[in-house]
Structures are given as C-alpha cells and as structure tokens.
Coordinates of N, CA and C in Angstrom, one line a residue:
X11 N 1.5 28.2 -21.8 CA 2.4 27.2 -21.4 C 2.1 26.8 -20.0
X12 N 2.6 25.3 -19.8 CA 2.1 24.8 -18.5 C 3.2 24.3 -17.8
X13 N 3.7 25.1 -16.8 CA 4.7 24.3 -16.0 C 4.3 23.7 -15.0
X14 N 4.6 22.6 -15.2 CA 4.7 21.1 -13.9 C 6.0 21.5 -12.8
X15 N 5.3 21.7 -11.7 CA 6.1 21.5 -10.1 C 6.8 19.8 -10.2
X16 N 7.6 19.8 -9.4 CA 7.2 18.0 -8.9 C 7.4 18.4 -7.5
X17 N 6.9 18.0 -6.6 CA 6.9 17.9 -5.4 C 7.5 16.9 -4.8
X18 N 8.6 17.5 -4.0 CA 9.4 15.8 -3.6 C 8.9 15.5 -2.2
X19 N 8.2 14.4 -1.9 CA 8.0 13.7 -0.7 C 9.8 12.8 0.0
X20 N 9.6 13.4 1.4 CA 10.6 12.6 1.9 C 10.3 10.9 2.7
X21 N 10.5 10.4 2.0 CA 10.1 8.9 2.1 C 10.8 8.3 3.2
X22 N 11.8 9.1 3.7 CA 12.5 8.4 5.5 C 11.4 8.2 6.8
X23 N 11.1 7.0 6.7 CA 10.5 6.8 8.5 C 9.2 6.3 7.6
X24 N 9.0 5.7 6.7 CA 7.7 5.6 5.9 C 7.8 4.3 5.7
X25 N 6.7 3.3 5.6 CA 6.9 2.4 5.8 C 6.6 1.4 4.5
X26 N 7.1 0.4 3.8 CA 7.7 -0.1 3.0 C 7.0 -1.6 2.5
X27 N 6.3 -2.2 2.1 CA 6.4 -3.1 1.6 C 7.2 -3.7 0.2
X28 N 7.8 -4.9 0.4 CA 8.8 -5.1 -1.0 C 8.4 -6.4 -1.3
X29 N 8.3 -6.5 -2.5 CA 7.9 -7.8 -3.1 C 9.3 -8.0 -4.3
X30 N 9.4 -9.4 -4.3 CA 10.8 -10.1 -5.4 C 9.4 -10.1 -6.4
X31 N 9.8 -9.7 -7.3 CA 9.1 -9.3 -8.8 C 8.9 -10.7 -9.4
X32 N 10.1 -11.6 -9.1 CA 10.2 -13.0 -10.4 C 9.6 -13.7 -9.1
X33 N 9.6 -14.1 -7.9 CA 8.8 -14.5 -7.0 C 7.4 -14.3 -6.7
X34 N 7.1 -13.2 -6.6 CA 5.8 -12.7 -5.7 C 5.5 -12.6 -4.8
X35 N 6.9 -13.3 -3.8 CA 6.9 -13.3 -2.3 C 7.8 -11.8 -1.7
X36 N 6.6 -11.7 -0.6 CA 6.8 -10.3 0.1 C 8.2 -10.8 1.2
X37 N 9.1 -10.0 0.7 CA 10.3 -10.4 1.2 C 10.9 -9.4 2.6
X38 N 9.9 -8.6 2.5 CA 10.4 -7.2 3.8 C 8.9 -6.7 3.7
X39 N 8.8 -6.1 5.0 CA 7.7 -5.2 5.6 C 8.6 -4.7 6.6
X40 N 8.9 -3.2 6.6 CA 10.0 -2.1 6.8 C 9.8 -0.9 7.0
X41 N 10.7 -0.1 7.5 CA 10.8 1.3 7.8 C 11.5 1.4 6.7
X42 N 11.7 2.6 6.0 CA 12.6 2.9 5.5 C 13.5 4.1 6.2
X43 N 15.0 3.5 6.0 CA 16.0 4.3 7.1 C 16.5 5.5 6.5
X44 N 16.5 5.5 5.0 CA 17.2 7.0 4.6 C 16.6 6.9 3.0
X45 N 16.4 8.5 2.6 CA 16.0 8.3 1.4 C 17.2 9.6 1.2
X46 N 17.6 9.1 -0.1 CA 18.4 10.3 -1.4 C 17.6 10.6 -2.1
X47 N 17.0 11.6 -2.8 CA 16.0 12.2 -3.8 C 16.8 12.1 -4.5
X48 N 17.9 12.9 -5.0 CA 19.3 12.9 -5.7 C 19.2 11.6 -6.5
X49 N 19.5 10.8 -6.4 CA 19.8 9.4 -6.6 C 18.4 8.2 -7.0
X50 N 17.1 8.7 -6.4 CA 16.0 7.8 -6.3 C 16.1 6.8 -5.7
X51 N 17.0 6.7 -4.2 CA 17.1 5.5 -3.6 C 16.8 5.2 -1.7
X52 N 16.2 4.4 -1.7 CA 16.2 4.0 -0.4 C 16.7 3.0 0.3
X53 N 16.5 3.3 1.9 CA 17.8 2.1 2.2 C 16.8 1.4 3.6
X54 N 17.1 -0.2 3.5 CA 16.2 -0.6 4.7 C 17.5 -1.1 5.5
X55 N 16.9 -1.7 6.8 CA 17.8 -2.9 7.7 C 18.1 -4.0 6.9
X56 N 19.3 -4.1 6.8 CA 19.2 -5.8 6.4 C 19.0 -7.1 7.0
X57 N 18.2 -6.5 8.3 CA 17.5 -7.6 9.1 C 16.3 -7.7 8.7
X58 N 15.6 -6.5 8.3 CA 14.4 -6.7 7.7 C 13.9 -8.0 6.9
X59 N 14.8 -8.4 6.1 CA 14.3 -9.2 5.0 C 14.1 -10.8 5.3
X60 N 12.8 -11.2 5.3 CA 12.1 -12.1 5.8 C 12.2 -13.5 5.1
X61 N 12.7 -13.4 3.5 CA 13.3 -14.6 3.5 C 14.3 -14.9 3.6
X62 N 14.5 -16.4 3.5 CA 16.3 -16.7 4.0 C 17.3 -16.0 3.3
X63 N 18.3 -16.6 2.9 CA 19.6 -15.9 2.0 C 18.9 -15.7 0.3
X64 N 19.4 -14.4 0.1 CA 19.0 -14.5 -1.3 C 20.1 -14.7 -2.1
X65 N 20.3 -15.3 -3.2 CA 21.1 -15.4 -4.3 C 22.3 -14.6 -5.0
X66 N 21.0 -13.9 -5.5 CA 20.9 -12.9 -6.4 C 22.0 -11.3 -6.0
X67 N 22.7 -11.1 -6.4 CA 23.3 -9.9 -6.2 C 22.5 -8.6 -6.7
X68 N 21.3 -8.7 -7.7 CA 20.8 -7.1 -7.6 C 19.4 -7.8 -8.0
X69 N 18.5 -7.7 -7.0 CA 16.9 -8.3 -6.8 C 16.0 -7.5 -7.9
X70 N 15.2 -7.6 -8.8 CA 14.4 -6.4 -9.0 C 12.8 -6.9 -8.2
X71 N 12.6 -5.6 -8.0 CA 11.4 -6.0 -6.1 C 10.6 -4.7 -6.9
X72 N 9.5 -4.9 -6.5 CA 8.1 -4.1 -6.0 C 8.1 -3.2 -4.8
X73 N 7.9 -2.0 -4.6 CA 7.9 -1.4 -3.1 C 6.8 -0.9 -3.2
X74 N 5.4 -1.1 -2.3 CA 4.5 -0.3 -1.9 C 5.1 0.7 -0.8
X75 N 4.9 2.0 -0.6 CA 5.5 2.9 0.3 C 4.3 3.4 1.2
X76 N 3.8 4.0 2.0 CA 3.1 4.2 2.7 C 3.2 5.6 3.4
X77 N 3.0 6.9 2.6 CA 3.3 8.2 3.3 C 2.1 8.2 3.7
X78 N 2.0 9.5 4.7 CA 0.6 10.1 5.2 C -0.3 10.2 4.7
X79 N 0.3 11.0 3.1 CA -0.7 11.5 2.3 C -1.6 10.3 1.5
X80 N -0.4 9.4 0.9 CA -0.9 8.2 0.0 C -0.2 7.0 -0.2
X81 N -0.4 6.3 -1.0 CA 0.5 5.1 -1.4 C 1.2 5.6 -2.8
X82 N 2.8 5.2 -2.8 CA 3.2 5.5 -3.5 C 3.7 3.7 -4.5
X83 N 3.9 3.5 -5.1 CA 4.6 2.4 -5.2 C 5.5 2.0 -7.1
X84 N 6.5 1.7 -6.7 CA 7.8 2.1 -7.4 C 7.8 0.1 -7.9
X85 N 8.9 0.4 -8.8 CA 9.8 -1.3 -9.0 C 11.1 -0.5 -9.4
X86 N 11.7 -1.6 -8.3 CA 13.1 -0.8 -8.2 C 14.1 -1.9 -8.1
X87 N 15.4 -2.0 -7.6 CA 16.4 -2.7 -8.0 C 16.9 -2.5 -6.6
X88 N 17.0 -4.2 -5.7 CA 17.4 -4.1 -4.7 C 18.8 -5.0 -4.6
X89 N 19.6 -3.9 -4.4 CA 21.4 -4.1 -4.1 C 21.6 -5.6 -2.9
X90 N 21.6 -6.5 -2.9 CA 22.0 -7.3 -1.8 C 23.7 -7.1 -0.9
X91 N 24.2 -6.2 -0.8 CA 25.4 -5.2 -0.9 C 25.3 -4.4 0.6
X92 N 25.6 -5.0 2.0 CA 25.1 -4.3 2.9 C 26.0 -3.5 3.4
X93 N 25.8 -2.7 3.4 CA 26.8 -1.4 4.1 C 26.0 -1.1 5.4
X94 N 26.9 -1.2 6.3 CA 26.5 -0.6 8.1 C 24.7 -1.0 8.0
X95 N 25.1 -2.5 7.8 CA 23.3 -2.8 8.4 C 22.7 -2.5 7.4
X96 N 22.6 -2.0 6.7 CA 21.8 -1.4 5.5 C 21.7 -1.7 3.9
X97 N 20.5 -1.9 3.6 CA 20.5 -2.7 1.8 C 20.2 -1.0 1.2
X98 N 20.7 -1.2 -0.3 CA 20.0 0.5 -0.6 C 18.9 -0.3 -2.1
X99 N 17.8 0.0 -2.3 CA 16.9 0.2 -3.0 C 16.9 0.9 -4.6
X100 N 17.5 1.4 -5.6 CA 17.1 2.4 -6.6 C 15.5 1.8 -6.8
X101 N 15.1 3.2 -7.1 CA 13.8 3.0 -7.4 C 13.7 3.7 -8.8
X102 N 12.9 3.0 -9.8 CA 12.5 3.5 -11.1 C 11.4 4.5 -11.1
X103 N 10.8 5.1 -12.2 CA 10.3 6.3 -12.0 C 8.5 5.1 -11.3
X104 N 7.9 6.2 -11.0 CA 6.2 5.6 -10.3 C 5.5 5.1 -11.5
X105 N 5.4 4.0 -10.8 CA 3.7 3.5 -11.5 C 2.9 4.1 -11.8
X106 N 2.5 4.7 -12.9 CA 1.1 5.3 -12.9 C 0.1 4.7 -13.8
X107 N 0.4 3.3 -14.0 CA -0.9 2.6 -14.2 C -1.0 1.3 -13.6
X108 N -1.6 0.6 -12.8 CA -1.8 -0.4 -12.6 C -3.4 -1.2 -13.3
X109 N -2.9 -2.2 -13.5 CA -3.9 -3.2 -14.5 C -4.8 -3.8 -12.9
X110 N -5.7 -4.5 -13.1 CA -6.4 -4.9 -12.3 C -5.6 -5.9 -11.9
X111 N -4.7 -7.1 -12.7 CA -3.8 -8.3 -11.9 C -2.9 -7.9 -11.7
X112 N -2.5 -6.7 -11.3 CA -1.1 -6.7 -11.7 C -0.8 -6.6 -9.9
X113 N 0.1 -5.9 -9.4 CA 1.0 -6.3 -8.1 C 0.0 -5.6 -6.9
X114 N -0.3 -6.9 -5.7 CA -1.4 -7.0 -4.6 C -0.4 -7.0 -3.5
X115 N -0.4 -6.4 -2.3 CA 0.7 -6.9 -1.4 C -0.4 -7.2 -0.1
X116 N -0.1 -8.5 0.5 CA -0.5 -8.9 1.7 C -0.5 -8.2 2.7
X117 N -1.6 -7.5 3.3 CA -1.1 -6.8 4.5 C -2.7 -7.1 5.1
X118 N -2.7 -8.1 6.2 CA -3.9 -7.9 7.1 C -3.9 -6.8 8.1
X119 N -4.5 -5.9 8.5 CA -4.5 -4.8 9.2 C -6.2 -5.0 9.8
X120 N -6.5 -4.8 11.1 CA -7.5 -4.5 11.2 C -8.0 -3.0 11.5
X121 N -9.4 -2.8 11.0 CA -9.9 -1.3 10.4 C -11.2 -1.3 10.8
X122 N -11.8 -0.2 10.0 CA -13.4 0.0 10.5 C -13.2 0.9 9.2
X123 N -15.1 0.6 8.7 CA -15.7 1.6 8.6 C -16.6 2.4 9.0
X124 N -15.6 3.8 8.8 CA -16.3 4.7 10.0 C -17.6 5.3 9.3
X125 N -17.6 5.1 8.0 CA -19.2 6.3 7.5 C -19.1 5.7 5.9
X126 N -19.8 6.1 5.3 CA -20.4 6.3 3.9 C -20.1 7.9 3.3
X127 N -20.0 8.0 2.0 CA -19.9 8.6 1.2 C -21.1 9.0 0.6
X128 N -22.5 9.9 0.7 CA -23.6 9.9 0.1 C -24.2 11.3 -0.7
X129 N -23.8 11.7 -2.0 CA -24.1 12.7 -2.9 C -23.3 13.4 -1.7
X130 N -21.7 13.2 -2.1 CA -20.8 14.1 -1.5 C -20.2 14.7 -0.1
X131 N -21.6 13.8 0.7 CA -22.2 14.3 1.9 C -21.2 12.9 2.7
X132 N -20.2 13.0 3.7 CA -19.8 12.3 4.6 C -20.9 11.6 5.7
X133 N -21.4 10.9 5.8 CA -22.5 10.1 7.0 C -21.1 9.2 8.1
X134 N -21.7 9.4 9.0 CA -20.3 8.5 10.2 C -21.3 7.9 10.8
X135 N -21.0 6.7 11.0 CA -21.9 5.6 11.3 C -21.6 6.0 12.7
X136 N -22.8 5.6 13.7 CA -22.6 5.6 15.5 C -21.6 4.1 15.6
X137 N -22.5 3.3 14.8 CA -21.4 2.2 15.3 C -20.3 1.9 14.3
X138 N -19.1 1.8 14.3 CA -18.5 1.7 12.5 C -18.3 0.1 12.7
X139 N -18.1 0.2 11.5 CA -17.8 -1.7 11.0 C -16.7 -2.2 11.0
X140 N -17.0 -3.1 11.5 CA -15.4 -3.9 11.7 C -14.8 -4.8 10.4
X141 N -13.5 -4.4 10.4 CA -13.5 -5.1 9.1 C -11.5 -5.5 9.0
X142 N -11.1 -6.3 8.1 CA -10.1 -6.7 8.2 C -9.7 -6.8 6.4
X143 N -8.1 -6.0 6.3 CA -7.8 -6.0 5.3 C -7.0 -7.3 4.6
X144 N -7.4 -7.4 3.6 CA -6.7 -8.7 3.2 C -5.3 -8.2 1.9
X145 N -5.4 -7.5 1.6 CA -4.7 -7.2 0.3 C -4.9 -5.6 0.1
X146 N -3.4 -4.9 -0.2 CA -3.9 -3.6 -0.8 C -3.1 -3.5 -2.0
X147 N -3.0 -2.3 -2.4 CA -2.4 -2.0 -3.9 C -2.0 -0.8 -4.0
X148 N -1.7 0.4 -5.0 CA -1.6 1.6 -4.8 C -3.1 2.5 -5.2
X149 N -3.9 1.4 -5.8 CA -5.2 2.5 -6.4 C -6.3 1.6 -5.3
X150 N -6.1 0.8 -4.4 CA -7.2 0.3 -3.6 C -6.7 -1.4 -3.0
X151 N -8.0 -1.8 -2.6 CA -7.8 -2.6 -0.9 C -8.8 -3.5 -1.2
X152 N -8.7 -4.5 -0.6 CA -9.9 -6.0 -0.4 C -9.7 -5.9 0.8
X153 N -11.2 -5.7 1.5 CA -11.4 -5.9 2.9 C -12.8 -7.1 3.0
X154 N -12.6 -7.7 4.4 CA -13.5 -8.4 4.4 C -14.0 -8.3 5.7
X155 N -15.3 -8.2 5.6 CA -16.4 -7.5 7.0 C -17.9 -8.8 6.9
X156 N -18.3 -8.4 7.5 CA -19.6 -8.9 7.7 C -20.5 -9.0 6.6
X157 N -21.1 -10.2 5.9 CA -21.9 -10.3 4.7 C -23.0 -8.9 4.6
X158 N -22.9 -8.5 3.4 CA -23.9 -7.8 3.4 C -23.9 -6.4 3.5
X159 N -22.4 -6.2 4.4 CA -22.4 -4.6 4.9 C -22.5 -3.7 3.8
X160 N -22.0 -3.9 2.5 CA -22.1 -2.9 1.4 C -22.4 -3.4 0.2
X161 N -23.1 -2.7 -0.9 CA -23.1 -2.9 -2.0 C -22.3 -2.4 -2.9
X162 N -22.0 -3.0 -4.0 CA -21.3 -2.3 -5.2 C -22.1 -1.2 -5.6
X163 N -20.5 0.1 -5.4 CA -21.3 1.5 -5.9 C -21.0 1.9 -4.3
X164 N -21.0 1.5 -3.4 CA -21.0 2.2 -2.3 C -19.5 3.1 -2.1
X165 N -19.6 4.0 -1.5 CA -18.5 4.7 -1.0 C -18.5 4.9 0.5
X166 N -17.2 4.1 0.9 CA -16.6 3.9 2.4 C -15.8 5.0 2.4
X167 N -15.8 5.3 3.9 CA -14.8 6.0 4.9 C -14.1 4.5 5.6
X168 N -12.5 4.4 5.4 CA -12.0 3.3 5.9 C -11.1 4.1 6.8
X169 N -10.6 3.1 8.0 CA -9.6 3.6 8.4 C -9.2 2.4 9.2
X170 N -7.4 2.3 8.7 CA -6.7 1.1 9.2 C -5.5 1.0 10.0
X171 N -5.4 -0.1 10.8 CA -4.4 0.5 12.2 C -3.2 -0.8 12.1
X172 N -2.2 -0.8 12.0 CA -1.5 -1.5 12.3 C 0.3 -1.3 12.8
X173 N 0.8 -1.6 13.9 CA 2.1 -1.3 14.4 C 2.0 0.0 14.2
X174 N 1.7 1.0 14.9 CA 2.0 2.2 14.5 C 1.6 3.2 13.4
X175 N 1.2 2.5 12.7 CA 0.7 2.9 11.1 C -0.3 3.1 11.0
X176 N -1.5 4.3 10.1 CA -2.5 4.6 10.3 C -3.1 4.8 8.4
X177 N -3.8 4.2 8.3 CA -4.3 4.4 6.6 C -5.8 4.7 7.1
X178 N -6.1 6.2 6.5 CA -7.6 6.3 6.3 C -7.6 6.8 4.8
X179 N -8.6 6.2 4.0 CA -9.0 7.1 2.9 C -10.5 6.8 2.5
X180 N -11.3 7.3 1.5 CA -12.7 6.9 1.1 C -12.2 6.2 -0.3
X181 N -12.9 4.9 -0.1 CA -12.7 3.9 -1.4 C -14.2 3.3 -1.8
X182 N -14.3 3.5 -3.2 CA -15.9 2.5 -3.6 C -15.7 1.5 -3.5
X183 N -16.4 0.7 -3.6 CA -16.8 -1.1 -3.8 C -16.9 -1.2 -5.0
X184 N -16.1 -1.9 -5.5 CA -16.7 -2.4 -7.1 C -16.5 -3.8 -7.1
X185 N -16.4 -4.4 -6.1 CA -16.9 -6.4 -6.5 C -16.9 -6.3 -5.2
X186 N -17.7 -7.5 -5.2 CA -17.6 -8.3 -4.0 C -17.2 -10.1 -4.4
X187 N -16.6 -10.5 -3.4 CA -16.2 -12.3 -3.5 C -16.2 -12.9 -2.5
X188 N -15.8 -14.2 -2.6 CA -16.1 -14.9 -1.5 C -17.1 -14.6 -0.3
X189 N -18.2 -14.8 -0.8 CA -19.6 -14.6 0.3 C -19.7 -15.6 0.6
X190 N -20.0 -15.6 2.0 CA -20.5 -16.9 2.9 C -21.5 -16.2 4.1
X191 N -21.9 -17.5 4.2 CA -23.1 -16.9 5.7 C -22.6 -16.0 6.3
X192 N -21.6 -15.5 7.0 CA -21.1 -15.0 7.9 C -20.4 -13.0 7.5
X193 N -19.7 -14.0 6.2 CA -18.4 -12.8 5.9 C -18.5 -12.9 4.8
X194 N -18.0 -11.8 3.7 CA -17.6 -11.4 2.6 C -17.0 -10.4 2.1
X195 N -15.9 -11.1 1.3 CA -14.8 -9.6 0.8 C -15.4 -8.7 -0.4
X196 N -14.7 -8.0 0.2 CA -15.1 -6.3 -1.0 C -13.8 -5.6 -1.6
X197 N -13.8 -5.7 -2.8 CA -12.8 -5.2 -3.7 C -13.4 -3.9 -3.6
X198 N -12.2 -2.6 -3.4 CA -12.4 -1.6 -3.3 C -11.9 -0.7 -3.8
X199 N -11.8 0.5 -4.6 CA -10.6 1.2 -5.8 C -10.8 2.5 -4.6
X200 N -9.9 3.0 -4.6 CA -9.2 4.3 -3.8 C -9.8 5.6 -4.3
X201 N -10.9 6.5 -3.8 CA -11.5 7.5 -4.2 C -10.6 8.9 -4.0
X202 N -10.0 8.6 -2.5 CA -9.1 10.1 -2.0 C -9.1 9.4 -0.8
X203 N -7.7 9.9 -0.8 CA -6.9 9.4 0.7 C -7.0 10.7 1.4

C-alpha cells in the first residue's frame, strides 16, 4: 500500500501573477497577503488590480504563484467583494497538465545564464549571458539572448531577478524563434528548479 503525504506550502508573501481566463489580460502582478489552506483561498490588495473597474462580480482568473521552491499555478475564482482592502481568490485544485498553448503569463525580468548542464555535470560560465525573459508558464520560460547562444537540446542554468524576486532553475531549449542578426528567443521547458 502507498500512502501519499501532501505537503502544504504557505503561499503568504509569494508573489502572484493573475490572468482573466475569458480575457487573457494580466490583471494583477501581486503579493499575496494571506493564505487559508482550510478553504484553498488567497487574498491580494485591491489596489493591485491593473485594470479599470471590473464588471463581473466572481472573475474566473489564472494565478501563476511563485514560491522559492517552484511555480505553482491554479484557476481559481476571483470574488470582486472587498473586505479591508482585500479581494479573496478560491483556488481550484493545481494544474498538472499544461498543453503547449495553453496559459503564458508576461513577465519581462532580466536574468543570465549562469552555466550549462553537460552529462549531469554543472559548467558556470566566467562570463554568464545576458538574457531577458519574455513569457513564463509553470513547466517553462521564453527568453531572449543573443543569436546563437544555445542550441536545441541544450541545458541552462537560468537565473532571474526582478523587484525583489529571485527565479533560478535549469531549463532545456526545445525551440528557438524569432532569429534575427542580433537576438533570438528560446523556448525553454523547466528541468528542476
């Protein structure tokens, strides 16, 4: 017999991307202020939210979450209902499959690659590469660096810095697009954070 743990992550102070599901538009980039495990719910500022007035009295939204360890990302049911400053979130159980089109959230961050992945063996570059993120997801990232810097198959050491926020994990390349003289992006799937 096999018994499953679940390990609960506390998701307070963790930071939040939310997308309107029937939109597409990223409507908050956020802290999150309090999490209930009890309940599956989280609660942002209701200053946070970047577009104008919404409508809708209960939103259903996308949340990429961003703990230390990983990206978590939920679709959940956002209450427009503010109590003391605060929207509350229910979140549905986790994604555990994502399709290749399915939900990308905008987040430019600038990063480096600090090293390569080679027969298991970590290499750290003297100089690391500069690189800028255009899009991430919960299983991986489009960054775009200098033409050339990697081929498909390659395995990065990334690491990304924005307000306070720190994402390092090792991701392969499995496409590259938009190449031009200069720059070109690299579709990247998430090896281990």
């Amino acid at each position: 017999m096999v018994i499953r743990v679940k390990h609960e992550i506390n998701l307070k102070n963790c930071r939040a991307l939310i997308r309107n599901k029937k939109s597409g538009q990223t409507i908050a980039d956020t802290k999150i202020t309090d999490f209930d495990s009890r309940r599956n719910l989280i609660k942002i500022r209701s200053s946070s939210l970047m577009s104008g007035r919404i409508q809708e009295r209960v939103l259903l939204v996308s949340v990429l979450i961003f703990t230390k360890e990983m990206l978590l990302e939920y679709n959940g049911r956002l209450r427009m209902t503010v109590t003391a400053n605060e929207l509350e979130i229910e979140l549905s159980a986790r994604r555990e499959r994502e399709d290749r089109e399915s939900v990308r959230y905008t987040l430019e961050m600038e990063g480096k690659v600090e090293g390569l992945l080679v027969k298991h063996q970590k290499i750290f570059l003297r100089k690391p590469i500069d690189t800028i993120s255009i899009n991430i997801s919960e299983r991986g990232l489009l960054l775009c660096a200098a033409a050339g810097s990697f081929e498909i198959g390659d395995c990065v050491i990334v690491f990304l810095q924005s307000e306070g926020m720190e994402l390092r994990g090792e991701y392969e390349v499995v496409r590259t697009q938009n190449s031009n003289l200069w720059t070109e992006e690299y579709g990247c799937r998430l090896v281990e954070m």
